[in-house]
XYZ file of C-alpha atoms in Angstrom:
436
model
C 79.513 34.080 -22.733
C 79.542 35.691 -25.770
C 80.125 39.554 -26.162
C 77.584 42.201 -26.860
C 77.884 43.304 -30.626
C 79.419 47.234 -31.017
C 76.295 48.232 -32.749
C 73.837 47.117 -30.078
C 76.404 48.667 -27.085
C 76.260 51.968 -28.895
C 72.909 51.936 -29.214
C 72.171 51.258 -25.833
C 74.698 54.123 -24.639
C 72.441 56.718 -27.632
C 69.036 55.722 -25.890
C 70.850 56.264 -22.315
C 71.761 59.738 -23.424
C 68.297 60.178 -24.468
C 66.713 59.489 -21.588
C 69.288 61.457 -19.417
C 67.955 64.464 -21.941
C 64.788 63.592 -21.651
C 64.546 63.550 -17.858
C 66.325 66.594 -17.882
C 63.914 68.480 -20.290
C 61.279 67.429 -17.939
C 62.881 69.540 -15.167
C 63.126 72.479 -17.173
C 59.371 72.969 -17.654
C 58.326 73.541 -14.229
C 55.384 72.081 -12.883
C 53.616 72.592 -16.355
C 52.101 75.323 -18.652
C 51.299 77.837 -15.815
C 55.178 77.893 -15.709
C 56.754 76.949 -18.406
C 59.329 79.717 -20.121
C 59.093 80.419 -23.523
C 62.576 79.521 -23.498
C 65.851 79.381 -21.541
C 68.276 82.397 -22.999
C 72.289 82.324 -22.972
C 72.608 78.451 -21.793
C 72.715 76.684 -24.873
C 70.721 73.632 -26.053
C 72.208 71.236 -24.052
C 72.228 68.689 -26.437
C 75.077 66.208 -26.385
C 77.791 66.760 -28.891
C 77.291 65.261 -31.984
C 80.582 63.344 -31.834
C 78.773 61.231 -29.358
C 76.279 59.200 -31.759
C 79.600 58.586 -33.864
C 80.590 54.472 -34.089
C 79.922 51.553 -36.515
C 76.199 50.880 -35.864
C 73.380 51.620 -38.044
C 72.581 55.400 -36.060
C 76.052 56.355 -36.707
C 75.859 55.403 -40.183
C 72.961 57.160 -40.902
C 73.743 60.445 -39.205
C 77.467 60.225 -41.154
C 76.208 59.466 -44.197
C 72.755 62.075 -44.609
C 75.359 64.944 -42.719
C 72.595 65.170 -39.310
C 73.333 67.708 -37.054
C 73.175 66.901 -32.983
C 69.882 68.658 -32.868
C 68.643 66.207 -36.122
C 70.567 62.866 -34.677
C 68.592 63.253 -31.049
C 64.862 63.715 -33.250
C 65.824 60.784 -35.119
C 66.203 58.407 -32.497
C 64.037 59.787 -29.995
C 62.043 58.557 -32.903
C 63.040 55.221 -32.825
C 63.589 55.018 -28.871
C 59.549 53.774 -28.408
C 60.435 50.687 -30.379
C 62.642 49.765 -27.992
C 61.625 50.925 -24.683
C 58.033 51.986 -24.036
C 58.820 53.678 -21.034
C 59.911 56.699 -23.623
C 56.648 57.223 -24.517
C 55.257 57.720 -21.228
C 58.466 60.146 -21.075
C 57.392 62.086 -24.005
C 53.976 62.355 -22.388
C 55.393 64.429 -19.692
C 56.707 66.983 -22.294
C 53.283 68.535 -23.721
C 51.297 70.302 -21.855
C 48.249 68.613 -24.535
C 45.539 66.375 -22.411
C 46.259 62.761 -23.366
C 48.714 62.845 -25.491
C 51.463 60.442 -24.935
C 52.926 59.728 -28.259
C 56.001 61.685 -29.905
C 54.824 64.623 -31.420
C 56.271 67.072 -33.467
C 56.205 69.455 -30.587
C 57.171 67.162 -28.266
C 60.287 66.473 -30.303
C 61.356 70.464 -30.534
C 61.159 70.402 -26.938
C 63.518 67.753 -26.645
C 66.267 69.306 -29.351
C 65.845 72.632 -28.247
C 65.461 74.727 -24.479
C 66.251 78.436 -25.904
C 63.363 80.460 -27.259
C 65.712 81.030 -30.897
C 66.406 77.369 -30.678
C 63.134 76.362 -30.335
C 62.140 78.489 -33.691
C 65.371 76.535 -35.746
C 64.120 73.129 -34.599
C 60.167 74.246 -35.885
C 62.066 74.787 -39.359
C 64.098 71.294 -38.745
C 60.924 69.567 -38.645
C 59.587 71.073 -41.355
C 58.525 69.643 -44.460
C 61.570 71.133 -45.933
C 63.987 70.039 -43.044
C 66.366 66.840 -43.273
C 64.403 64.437 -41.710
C 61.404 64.911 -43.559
C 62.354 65.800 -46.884
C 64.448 62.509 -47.014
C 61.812 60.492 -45.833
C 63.597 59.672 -42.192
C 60.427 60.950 -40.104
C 56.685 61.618 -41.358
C 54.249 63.928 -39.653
C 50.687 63.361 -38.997
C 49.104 65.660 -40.364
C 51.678 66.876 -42.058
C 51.306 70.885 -41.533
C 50.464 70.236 -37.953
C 53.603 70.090 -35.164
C 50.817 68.433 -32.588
C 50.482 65.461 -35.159
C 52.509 62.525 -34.481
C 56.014 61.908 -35.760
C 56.868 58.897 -36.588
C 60.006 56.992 -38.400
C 60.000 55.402 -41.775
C 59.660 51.548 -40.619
C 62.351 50.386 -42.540
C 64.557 52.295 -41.095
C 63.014 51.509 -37.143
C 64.293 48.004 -38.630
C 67.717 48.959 -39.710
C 68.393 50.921 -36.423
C 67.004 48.191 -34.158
C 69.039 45.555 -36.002
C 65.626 43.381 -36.882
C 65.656 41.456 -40.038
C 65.537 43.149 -43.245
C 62.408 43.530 -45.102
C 63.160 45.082 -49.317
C 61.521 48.182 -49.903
C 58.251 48.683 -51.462
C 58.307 50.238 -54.974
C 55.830 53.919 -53.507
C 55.950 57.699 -55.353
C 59.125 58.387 -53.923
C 60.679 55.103 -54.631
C 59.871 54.459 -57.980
C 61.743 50.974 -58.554
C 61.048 47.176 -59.696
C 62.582 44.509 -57.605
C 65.473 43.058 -59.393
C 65.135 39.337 -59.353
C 66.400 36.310 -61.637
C 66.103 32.090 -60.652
C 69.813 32.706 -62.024
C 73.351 32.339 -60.557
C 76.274 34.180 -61.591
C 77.210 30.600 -62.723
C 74.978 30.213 -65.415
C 76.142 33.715 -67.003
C 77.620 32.607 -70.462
C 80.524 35.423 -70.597
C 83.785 35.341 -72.602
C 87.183 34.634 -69.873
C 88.492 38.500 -69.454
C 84.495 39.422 -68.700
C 83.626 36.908 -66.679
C 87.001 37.675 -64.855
C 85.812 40.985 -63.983
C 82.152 40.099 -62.939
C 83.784 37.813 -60.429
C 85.971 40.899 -59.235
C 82.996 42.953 -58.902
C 81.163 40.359 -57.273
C 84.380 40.196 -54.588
C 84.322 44.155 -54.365
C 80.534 44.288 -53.269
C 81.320 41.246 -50.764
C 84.380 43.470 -48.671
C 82.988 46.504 -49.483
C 82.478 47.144 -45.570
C 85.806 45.931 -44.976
C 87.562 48.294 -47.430
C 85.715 51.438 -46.772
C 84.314 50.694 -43.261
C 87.026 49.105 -40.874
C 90.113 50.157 -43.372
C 88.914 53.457 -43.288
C 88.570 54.180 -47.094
C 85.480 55.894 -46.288
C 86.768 58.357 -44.377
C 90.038 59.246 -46.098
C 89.500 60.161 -49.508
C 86.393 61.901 -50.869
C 83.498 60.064 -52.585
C 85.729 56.296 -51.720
C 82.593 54.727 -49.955
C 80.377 53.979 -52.911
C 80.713 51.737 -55.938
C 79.526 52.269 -59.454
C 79.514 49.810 -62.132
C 79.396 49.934 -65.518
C 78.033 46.820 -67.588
C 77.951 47.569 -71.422
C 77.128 45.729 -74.788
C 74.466 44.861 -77.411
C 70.822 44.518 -76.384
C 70.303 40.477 -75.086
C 73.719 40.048 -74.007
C 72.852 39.694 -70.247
C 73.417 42.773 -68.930
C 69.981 43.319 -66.661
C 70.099 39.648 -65.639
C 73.602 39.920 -64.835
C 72.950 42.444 -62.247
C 70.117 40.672 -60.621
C 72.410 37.520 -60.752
C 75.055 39.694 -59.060
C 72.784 40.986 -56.515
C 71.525 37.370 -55.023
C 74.617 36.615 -54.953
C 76.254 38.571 -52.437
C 72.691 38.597 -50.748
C 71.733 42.435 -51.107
C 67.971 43.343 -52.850
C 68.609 45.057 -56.416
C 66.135 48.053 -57.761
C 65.556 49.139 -61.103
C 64.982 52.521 -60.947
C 62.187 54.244 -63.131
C 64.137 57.597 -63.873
C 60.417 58.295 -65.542
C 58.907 59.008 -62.490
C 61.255 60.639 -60.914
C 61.564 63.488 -63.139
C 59.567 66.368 -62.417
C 57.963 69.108 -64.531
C 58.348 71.580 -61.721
C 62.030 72.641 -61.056
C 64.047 71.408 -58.012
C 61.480 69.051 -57.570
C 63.200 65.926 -59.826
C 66.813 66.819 -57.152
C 64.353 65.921 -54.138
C 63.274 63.162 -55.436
C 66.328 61.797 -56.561
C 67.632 62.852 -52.754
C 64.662 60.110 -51.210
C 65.570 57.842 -53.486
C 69.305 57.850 -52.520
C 69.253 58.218 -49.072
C 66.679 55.484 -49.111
C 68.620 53.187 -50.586
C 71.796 54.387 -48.564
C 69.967 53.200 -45.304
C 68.493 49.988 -46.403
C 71.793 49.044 -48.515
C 70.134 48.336 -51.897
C 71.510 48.098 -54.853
C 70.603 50.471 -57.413
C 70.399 49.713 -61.128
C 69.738 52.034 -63.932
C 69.112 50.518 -67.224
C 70.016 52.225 -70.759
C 72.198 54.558 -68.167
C 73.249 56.377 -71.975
C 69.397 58.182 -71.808
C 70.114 59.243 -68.471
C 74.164 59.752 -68.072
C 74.554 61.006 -71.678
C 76.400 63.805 -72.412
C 75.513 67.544 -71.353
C 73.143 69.039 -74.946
C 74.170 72.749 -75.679
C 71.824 75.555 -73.854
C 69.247 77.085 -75.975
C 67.024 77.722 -73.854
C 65.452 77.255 -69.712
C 64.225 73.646 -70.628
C 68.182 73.102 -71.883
C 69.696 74.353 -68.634
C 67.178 72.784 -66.199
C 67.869 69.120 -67.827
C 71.715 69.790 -67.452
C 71.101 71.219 -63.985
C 69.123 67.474 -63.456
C 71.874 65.506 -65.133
C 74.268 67.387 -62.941
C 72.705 66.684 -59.800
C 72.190 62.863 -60.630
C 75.522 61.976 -62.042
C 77.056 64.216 -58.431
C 74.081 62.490 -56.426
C 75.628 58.422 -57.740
C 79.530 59.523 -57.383
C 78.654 60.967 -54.023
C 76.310 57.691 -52.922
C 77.916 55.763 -50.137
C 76.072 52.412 -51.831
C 76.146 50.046 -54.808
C 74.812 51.664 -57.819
C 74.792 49.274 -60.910
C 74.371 51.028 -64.977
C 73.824 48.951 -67.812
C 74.113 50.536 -71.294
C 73.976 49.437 -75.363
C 76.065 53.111 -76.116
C 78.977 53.324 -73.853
C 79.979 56.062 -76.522
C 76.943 58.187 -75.249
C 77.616 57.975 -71.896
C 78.864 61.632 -70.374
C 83.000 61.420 -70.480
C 83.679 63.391 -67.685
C 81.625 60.666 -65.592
C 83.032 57.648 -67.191
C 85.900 58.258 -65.691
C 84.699 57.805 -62.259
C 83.227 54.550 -62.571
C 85.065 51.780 -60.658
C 84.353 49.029 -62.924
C 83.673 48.828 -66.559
C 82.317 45.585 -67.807
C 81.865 44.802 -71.451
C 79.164 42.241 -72.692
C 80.443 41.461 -76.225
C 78.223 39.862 -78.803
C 78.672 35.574 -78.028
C 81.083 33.679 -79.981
C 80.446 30.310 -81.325
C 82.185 28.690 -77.932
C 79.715 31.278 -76.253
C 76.517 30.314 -78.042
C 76.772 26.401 -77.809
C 77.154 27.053 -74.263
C 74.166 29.481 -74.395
C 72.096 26.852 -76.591
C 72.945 24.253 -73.877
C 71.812 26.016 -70.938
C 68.528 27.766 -71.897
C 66.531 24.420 -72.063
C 65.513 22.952 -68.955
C 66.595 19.229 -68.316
C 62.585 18.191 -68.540
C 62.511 19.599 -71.915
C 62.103 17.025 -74.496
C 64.958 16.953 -77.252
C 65.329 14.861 -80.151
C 68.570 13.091 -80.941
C 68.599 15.018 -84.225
C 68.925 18.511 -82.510
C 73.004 19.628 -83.397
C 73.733 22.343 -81.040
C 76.819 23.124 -81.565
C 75.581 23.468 -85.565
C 73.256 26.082 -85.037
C 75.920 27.984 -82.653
C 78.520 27.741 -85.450
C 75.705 29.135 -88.350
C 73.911 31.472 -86.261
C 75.424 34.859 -84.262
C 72.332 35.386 -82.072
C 72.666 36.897 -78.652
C 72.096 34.814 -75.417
C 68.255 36.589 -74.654
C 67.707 35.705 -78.725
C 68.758 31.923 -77.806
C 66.413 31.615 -75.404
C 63.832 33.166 -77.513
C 64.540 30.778 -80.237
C 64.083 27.465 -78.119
C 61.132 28.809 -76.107
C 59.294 28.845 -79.577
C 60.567 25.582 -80.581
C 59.110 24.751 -77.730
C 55.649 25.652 -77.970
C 55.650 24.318 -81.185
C 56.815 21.102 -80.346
C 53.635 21.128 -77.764
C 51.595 21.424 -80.425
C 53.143 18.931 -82.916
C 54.424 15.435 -81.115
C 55.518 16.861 -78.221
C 59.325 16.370 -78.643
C 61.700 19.471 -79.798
C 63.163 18.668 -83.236
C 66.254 20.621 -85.553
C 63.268 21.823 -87.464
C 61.385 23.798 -84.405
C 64.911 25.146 -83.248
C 65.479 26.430 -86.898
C 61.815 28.004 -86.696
C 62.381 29.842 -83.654
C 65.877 31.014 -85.233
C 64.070 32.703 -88.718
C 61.358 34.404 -86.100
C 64.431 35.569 -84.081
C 65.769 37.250 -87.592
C 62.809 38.667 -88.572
C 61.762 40.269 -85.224
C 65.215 42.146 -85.276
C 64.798 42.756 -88.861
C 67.744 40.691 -90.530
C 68.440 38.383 -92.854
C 68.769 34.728 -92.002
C 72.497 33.146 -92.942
C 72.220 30.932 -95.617
């Protein structure tokens, strides 16, 4: 027979405890409004100690990692509980003294986390549009300035709790992102020996991540330990963006490029909150996050001369704490490693550089960018235009995607001549001078 997984067993023993409250918030009402207290003085909230949601399952993660108090862990997975038992809702039913409702409500739920009348007024602010659970997208409230409206849990995160397959994130206002995706293997990225070395490391820290930090204890031992943050820099076309996607399929976790764009706000404190969602978001549903041209956004602190000065170096503060503090994967890719902030640089686990491709580089590049279908004439010398030609691997596959179309056009069968074309349109996009 085989044995019941830790995470389910603790979640079990959460939703038992719930209940148990539950049931016991019941008795405290009375027989309904005609005698219900405004609120039970001197005896506490009788909530169970927060030390008791702690374990290795998804609900312990969650409340570790976004800091949830006992009061916050209960709403959260009282929550959740209806997904997994429907006899909570009938429970919750018996907690409003509202005709018909039978749903979680926002009341409901500040009757559960709190008994005393001062208690009850602290969980009205933790529910809140300002409080925790909201604010970091855990719980929405319907309608939203209404503590009668329904509360309900962000989906994916009814998902991640429940332990039900994964579904990736939709890009929305407060995830601004781009799924990260490439028909690419780490195999097919053409890097010198000492880089592709490293990518291979990096690719081996994501996969034991859990081990190290998790069951090791990492995590919990030294400050900011549980994340990772890579660095991948070099020239424009060198791989860097497809590197990262590469990187992601391959140890099976969904990768987000994050539109820093839309995240920053004209109104102050507003760009920290919604760099918080975006965080804990990805935190919960273990994405991996990937900032591109990271020296725009990580660059170095400008000199104050005026409020606009110190609110953008209050932002860049916040996001370059916000990614060291980030229990997740966080990938940057840059052109300017030179611009990127110093005082960060040093706190980034592993620095990857994407030179410019050598010759042995760029045959291989030349090699792999055309498909096996495409047709090549015997007169095509690869390794010739490697040796006269320094392109960069996204400029190789350029080149042969216009050779090409113009081989579509003209007998059908990719000669030197088309290669060479799609070479001198290569040169004059970037603005250069062929080689002779």
């Amino acid at each position: 027979m085989t044995a019941t997984p830790r995470p389910v067993l603790e979640l079990r023993a959460a939703l038992e405890m719930l209940e148990a409250l539950v049931r016991v918030r019941i008795e405290e009402r009375g027989d309904g409004v005609a005698t219900r207290p405004l609120g039970i003085e001197d005896a506490g909230e009788g909530l169970p100690d927060r030390s008791r949601f702690d374990g290795v399952g998804p609900l312990a993660e969650i409340a570790t990692t976004a800091g949830l108090t006992a009061a916050e862990t209960v709403v959260l997975l009282a929550a959740v509980a209806p997904y997994a038992d429907e006899r909570f809702t009938a429970l919750y039913g018996a907690l409003t003294d509202r005709p018909g409702v039978t749903a979680l409500t926002g009341e409901v739920a500040r009757t559960i986390a709190a008994r005393s009348f001062r208690g009850r007024l602290d969980a009205t602010v933790m529910l809140s549009a300002h409080g925790k659970l909201r604010a970091a997208g855990m719980l929405t409230l319907d309608p939203p300035d209404d503590l009668s409206g329904a509360l309900r849990p962000n989906p994916a995160l009814v998902t991640w709790i429940l332990g039900l397959p994964p579904q990736a994130p939709a890009a929305s206002a407060d995830f601004p992102a781009r799924r990260l995706q490439t028909v690419h293997t780490l195999s097919a990225v053409v890097l010198p020996a000492a880089a592709r070395t490293r990518i291979d490391e990096l690719a081996s820290r994501i996969r034991h991540h859990g081990t190290v930090v998790d069951e090791w204890g990492f995590g919990a031992h030294h400050d900011n330990a549980a994340g990772l943050i890579a660095l991948l820099h070099g020239p424009p076309g060198t791989g860097k963006t497809m590197t990262a996607a590469a990187l992601a399929a391959t140890v099976g976790l969904p990768a987000y490029l994050i539109d820093l764009s839309a995240l920053v706000s004209k109104y102050i404190g507003e760009t920290e909150k919604a760099l918080a969602k975006v965080f804990d978001r990805a935190a919960r549903e273990r994405c991996i996050l990937v900032f591109d041209e990271a020296d725009a956004i990580f660059g170095a602190r400008t000199e104050v001369g005026d409020a606009h000065d110190r609110y953008a170096n209050q932002e860049v503060s916040y996001l370059l704490s916000r990614v060291e503090q980030h229990t997740g994967i966080v990938v940057l890719t840059t052109n300017l490693i030179a611009n990127i902030d110093t005082a960060f640089l040093r706190r980034i686990h592993v620095v990857v550089e994407f030179p410019e491709p050598g010759p042995g580089e760029r045959q291989r590049l030349w090699a792999a960018v055309a498909p096996s279908a495409l047709p090549m004439d015997s007169g095509v010398e690869l390794a010739e235009l490697a040796q006269r030609y320094p392109l960069t691997g996204a400029q190789i596959r350029d080149a042969t995607l216009d050779a090409a179309y113009l081989a579509a056009a003209d007998g059908r069968v990719v000669t030197q001549e088309h290669l060479l074309t799609g070479i001198r349109r290569q040169y004059e996009k970037a603005g250069r001078t062929v080689p002779r």
